[in-house]
CSV table of C-alpha atoms and ligand atoms in Angstrom, one decimal:
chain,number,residue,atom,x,y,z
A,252,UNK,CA,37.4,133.2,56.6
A,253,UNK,CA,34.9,133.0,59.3
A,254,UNK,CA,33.4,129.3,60.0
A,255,UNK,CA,30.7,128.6,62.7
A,256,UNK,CA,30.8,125.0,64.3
A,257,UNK,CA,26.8,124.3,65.9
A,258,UNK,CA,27.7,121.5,68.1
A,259,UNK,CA,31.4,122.4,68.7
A,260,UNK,CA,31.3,120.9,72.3
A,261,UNK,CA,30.6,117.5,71.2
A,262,UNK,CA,32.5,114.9,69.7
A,263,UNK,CA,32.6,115.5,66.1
A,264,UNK,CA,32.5,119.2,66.8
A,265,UNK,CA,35.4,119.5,68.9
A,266,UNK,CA,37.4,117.4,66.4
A,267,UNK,CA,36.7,119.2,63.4
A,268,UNK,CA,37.5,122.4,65.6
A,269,UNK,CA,40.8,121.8,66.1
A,270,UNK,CA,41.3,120.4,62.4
A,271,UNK,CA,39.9,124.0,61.5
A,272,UNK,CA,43.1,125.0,63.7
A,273,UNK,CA,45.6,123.9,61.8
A,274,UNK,CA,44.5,126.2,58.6
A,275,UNK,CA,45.5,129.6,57.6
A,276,UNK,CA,43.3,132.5,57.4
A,277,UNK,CA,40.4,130.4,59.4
A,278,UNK,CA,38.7,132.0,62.3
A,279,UNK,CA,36.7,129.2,64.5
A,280,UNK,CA,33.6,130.1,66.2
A,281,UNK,CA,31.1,127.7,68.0
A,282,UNK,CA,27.9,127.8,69.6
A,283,UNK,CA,27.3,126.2,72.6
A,284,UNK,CA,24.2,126.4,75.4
A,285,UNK,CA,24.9,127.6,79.1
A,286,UNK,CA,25.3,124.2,80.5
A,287,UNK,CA,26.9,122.9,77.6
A,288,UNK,CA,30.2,120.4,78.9
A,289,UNK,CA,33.4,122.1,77.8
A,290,UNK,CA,35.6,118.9,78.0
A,291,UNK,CA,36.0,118.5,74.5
A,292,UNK,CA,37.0,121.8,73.7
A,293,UNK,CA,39.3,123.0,77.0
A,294,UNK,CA,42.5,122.9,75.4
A,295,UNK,CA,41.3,124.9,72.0
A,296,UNK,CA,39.0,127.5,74.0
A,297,UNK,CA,41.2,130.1,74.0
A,298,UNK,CA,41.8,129.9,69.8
A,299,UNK,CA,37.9,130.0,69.3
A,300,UNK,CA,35.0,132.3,69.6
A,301,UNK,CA,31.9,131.3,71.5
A,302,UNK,CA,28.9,132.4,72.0
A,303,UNK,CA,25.6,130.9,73.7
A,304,UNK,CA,22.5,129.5,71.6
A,305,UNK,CA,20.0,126.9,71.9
A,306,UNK,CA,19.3,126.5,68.1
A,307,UNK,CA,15.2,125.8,69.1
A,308,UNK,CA,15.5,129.4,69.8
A,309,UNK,CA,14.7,131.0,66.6
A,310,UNK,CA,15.6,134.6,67.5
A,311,UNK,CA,18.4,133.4,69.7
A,312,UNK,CA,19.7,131.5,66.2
A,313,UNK,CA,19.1,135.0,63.9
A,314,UNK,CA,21.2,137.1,66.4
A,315,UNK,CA,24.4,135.0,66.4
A,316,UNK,CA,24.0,134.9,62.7
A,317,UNK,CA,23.8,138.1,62.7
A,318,UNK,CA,26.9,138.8,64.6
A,319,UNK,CA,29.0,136.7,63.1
A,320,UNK,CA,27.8,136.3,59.3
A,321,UNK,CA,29.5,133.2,59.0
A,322,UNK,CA,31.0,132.7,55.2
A,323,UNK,CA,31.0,128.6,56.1
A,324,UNK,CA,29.0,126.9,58.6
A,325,UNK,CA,28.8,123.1,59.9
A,326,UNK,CA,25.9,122.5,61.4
A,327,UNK,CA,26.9,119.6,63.9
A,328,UNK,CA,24.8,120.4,66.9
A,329,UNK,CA,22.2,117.2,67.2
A,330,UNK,CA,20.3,115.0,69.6
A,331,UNK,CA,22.8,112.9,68.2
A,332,UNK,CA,22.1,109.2,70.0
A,333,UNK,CA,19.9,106.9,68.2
A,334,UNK,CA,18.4,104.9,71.9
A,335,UNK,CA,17.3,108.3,73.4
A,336,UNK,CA,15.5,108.6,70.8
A,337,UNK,CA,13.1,106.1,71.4
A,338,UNK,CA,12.6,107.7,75.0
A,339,UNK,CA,12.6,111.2,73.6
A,340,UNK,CA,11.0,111.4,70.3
A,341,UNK,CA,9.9,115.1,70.3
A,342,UNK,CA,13.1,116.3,72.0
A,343,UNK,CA,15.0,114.8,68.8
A,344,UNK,CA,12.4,116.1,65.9
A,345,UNK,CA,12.3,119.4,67.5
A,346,UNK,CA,16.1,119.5,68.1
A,347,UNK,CA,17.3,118.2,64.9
A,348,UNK,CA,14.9,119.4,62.4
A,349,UNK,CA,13.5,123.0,63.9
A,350,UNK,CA,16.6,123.5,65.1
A,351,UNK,CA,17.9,123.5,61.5
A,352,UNK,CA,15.0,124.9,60.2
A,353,UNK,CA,15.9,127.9,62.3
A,354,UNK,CA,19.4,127.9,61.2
A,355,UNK,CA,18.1,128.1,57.5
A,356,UNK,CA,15.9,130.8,58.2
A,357,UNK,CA,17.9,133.3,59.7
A,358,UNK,CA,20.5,132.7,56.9
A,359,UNK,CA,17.8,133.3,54.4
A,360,UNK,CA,16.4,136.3,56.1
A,361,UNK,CA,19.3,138.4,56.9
A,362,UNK,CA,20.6,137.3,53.1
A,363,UNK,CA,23.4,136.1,53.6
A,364,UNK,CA,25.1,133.5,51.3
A,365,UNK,CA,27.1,131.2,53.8
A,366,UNK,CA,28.1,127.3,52.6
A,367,UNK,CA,26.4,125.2,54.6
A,368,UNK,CA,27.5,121.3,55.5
A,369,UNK,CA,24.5,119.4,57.0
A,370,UNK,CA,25.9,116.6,58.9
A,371,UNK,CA,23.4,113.4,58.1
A,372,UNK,CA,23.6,109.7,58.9
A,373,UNK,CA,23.2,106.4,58.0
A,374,UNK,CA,20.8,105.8,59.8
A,375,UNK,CA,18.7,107.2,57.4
A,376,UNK,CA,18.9,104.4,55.1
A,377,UNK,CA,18.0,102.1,57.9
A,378,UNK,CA,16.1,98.7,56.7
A,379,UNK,CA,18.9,98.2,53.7
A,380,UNK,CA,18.3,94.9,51.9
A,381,UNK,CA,21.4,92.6,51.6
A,382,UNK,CA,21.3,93.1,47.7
A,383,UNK,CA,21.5,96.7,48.1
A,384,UNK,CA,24.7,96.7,49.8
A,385,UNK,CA,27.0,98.6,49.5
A,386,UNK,CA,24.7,101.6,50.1
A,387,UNK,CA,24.9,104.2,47.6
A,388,UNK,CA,23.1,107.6,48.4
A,389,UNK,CA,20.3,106.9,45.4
A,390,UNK,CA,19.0,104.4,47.9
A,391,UNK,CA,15.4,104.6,49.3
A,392,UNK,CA,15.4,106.0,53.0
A,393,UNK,CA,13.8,103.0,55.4
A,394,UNK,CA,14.7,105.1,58.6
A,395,UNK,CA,14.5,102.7,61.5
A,396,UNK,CA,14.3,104.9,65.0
A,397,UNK,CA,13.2,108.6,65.6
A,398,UNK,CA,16.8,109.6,65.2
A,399,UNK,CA,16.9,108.5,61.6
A,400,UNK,CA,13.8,110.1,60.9
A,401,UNK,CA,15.1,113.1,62.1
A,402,UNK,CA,18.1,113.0,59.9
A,403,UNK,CA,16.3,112.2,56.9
A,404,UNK,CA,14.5,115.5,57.5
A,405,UNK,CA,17.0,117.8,57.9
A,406,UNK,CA,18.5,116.1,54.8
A,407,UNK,CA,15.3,116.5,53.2
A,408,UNK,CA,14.8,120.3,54.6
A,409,UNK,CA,18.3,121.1,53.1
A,410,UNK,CA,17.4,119.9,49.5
A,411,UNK,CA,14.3,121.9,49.5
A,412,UNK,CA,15.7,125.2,51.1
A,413,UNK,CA,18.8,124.7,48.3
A,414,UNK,CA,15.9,124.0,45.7
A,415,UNK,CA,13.4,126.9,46.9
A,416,UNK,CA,15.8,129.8,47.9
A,417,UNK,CA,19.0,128.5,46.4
A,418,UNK,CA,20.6,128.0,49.9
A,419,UNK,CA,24.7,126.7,49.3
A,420,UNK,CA,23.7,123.6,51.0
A,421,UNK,CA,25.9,120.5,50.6
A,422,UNK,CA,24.4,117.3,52.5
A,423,UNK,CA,26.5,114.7,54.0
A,424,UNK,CA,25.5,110.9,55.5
A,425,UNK,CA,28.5,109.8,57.7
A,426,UNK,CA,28.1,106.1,58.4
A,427,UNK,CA,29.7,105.2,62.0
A,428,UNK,CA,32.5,107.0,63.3
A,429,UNK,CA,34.3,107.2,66.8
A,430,UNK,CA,37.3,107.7,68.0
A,431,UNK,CA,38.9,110.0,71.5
A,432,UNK,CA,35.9,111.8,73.1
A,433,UNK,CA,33.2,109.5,71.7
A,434,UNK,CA,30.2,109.8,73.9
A,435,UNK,CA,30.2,106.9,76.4
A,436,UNK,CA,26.7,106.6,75.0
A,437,UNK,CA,27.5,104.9,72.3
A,438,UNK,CA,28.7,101.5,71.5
A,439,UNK,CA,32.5,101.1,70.6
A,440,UNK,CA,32.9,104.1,73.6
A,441,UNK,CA,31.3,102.2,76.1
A,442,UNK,CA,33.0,99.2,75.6
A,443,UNK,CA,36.4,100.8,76.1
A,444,UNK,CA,35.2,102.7,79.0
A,445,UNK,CA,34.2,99.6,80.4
A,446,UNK,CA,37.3,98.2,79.9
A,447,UNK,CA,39.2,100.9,81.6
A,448,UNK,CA,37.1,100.1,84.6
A,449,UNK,CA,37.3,96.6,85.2
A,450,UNK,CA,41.5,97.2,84.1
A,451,UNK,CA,41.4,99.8,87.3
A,452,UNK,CA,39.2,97.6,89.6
A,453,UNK,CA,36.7,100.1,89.8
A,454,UNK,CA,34.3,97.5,87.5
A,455,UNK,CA,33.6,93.6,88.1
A,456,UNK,CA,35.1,92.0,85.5
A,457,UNK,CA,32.4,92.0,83.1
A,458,UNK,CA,31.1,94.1,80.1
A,459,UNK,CA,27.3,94.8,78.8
A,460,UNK,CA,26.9,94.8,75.8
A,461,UNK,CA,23.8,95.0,73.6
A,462,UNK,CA,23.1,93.9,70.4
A,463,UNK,CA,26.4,92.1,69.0
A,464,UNK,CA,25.1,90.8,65.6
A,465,UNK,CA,24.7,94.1,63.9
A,466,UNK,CA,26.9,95.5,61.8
A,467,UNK,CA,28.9,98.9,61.1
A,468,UNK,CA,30.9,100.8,58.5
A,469,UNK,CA,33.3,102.8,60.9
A,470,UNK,CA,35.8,105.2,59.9
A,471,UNK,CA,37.7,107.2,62.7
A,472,UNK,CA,36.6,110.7,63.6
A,473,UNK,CA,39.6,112.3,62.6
A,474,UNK,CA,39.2,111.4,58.7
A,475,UNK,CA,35.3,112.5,59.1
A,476,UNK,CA,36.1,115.7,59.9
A,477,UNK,CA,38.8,116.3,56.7
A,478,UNK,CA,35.8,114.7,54.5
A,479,UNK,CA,33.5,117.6,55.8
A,480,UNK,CA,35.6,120.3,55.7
A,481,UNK,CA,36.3,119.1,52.0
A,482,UNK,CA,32.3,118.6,51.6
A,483,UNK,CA,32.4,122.3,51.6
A,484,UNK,CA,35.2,123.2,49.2
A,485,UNK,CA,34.6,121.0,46.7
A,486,UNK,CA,31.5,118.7,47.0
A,487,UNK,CA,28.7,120.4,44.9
A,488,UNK,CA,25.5,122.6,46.1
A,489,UNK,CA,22.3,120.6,46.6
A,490,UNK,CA,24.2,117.4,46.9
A,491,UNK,CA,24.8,114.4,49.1
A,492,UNK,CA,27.5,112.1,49.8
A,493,UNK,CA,28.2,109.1,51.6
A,494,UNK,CA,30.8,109.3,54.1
A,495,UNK,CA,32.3,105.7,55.1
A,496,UNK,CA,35.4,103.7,55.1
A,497,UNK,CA,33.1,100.7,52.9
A,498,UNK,CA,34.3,98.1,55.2
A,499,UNK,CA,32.2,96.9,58.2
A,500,UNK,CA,32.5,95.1,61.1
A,501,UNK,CA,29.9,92.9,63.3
A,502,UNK,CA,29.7,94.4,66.9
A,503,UNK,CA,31.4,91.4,68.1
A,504,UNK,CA,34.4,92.3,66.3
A,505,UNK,CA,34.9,95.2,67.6
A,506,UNK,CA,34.4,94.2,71.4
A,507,UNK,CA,37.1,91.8,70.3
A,508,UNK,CA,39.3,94.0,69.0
A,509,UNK,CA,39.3,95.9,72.0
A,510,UNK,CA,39.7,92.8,74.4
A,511,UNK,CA,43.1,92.3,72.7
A,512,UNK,CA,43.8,95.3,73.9
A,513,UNK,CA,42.8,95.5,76.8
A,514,UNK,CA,45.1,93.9,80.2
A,515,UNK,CA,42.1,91.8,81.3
A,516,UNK,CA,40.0,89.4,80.2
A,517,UNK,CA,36.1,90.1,81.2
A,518,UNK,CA,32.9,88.1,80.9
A,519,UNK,CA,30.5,89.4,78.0
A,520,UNK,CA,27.2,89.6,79.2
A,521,UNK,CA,23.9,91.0,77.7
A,522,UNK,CA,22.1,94.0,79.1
A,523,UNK,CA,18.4,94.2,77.8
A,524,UNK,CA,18.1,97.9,78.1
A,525,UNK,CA,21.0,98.1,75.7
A,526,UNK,CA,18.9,96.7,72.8
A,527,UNK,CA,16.6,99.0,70.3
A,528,UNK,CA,12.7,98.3,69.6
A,529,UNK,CA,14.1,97.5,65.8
A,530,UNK,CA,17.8,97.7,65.0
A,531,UNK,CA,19.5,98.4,61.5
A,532,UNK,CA,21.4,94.9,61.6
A,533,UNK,CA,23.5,96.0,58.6
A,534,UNK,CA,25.0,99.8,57.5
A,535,UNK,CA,28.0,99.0,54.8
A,536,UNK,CA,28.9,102.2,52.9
A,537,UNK,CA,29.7,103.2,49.4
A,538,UNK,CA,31.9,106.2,48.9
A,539,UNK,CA,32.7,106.1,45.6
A,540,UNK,CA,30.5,109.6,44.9
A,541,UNK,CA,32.9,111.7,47.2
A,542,UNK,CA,35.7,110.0,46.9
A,543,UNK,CA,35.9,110.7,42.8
A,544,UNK,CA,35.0,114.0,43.6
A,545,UNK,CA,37.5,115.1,46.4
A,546,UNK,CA,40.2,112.5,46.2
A,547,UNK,CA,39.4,112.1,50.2
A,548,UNK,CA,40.0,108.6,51.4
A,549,UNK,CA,40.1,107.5,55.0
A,550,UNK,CA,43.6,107.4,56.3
A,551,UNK,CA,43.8,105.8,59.9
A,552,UNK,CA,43.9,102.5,60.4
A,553,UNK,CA,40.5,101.0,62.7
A,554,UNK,CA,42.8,99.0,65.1
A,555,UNK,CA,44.6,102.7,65.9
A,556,UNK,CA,41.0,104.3,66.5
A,557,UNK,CA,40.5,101.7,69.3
A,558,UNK,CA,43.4,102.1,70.4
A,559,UNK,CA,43.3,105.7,71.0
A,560,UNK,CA,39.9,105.5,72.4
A,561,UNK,CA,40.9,103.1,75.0
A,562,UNK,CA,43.3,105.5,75.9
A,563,UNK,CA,41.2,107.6,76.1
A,564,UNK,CA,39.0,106.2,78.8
A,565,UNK,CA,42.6,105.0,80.7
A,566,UNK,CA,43.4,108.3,81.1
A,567,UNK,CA,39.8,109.4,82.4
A,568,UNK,CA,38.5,107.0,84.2
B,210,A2R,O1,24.0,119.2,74.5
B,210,A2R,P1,25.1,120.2,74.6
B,210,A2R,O2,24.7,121.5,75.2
B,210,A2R,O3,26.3,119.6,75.3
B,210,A2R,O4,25.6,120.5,73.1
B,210,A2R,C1,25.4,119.6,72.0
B,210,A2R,C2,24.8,120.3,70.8
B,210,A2R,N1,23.4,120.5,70.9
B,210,A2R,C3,22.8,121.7,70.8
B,210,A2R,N2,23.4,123.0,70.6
B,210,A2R,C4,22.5,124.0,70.5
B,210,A2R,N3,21.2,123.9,70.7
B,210,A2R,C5,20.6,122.7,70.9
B,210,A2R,N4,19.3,122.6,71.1
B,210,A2R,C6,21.4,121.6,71.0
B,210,A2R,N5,21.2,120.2,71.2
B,210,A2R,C7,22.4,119.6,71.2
B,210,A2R,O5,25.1,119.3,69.8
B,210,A2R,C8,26.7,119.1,71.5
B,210,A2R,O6,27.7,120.1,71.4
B,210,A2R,C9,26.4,118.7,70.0
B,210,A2R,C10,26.2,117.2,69.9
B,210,A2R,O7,27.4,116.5,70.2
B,210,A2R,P2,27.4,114.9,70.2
B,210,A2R,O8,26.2,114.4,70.9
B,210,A2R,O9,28.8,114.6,70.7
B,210,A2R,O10,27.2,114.5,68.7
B,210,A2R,P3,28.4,114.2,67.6
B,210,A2R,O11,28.7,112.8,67.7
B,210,A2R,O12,29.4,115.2,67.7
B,210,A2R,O13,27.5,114.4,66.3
B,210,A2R,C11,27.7,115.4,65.4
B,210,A2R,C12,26.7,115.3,64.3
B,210,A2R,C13,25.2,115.2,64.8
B,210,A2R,O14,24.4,116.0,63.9
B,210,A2R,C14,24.9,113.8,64.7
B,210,A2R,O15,23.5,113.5,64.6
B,210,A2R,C15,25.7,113.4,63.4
B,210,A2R,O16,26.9,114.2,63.5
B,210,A2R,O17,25.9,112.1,63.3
């Protein structure tokens, strides 16, 4: 079977590539632009196929498809960080939504009848109220940043190109997931990375941190991957389903968790341009929709996720 990753050099991508690995009668190619990183993906590259394409390039998008008629495709590749969003709105519409929108379209127009796993996010929900919690995926979207507006239309793009042209589309909103090869970007990545530092002297001993109140639903990347890969064998066409462990944490925990890790004890200090114009303070997940339907449940325990991503940023930094 022949499965296209979009986004295979990033995180998530390069995760569920090598998952994709371990399974018989799977071929694994990925899209990736010229000056795409290759990090992520160096010790797989020579079990995969890739090819160049920047997905806002429509005809660039319909030739790869062509090529390679994918039979299942998980379309990955994102302006995936919520703060650049706020500094580069357009960049993220134009990425995330035309980008898919030229995904859908070549699909449609060379007829082809591929699966296709669109890979939302929580932050779609955004502005939950406390009695809403645990989120289920009948909630009302409240998106809070560019980014989750973004997501909520490719979500929405997906349902009406599976309701208008009958497109195999199955949705998916992953709440917070990290893990090895998290972007330094983002929160729990940046805190190890930080760590690392100030461990190796190559940092004073303090870490910046941003907002520490909020708080997250994480499962580790590793189970995230499994639950998309299963999305497309057995979740239905036209559908969502939350992705989530249904257990969060306040930001503060996890910094903690990671300073009992870690073989120094740093100051904790807040860094202004590390807080958003309006923040989701709380993302807590429901699952129960998925879980019934694919028996997946997440399997590694937070305090190992940490763990490994620390080591991570030991070994790189
Ligand atoms: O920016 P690059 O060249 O390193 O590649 C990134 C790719 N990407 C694109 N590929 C083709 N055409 C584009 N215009 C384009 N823009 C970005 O998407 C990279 O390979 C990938 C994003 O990787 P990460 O930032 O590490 O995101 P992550 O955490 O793997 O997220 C995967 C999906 C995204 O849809 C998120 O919005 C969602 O999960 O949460």
């Amino acid at each position: 079977m022949k499965v296209l990753i979009t986004g295979i050099t990033g995180f998530v991508g390069s995760h569920l590539a090598e998952y994709l690995l371990t399974k018989k009668n799977v071929e694994v190619y990925g899209i990736e632009r010229w000056r795409s990183k290759e990090d992520n993906i160096l010790n797989i590259k020579e079990k995969i196929r890739l090819s160049y394409c920047d997905l806002r390039d429509a005809s660039s998008v319909h030739e790869i498809i062509r090529k390679i008629k994918p039979e299942r495709i998980f379309h990955l590749a994102a302006q995936s960080f919520v703060l650049s969003s706020w500094m580069a709105p357009a960049e993220t519409l134009t990425t995330n939504i035309i980008g898919e929108l030229n995904l859908f379209e070549a699909v449609r127009e060379l007829g082809l009848h591929p699966r296709i796993h669109i890979a939302g996010s929580s932050e779609e929900y955004g502005s939950v109220l406390e009695k809403e919690l645990p989120v289920k995926e009948t909630n009302p979207l409240r998106p809070l940043s560019p980014y989750g507006v973004s997501k909520v239309g490719q979500d929405l793009l997906a349902y009406q190109y599976h309701q208008s042209y009958g497109l195999y589309v199955v949705r998916t909103r992953a709440f917070n997931h990290t893990g090895p090869r998290r972007g330094e970007v983002f929160a729990t990545s940046n805190f190890a990375k930080q760590i690392a530092l100030i461990e190796k002297r190559r940092q004073e001993p303090v870490v910046k941190v941003g907002n520490l109140t909020s708080r997250r639903d994480f499962t580790d990347v590793r189970d995230v991957v499994k639950a998309y890969w299963l999305a497309l064998e057995k979740g239905e066409k036209g559908e969502v389903y939350n992705i989530c462990s249904g257990k969060d944490y306040t930001m503060r925990q996890v910094l903690n968790l990671l300073l009992q890790m870690a073989k120094v004890k740093p100051k904790i200090k807040q860094d202004p341009r590390r807080m958003r114009p309006s923040d989701v303070m709380r993302l807590l997940g429901d699952n129960t929709k998925f879980r019934k339907l694919t028996g997946w449940k997440p399997e590694i325990p937070f305090r190992k996720t940490l763990k490994d991503l620390l080591n991570y940023w030991r070994e790189r930094v």
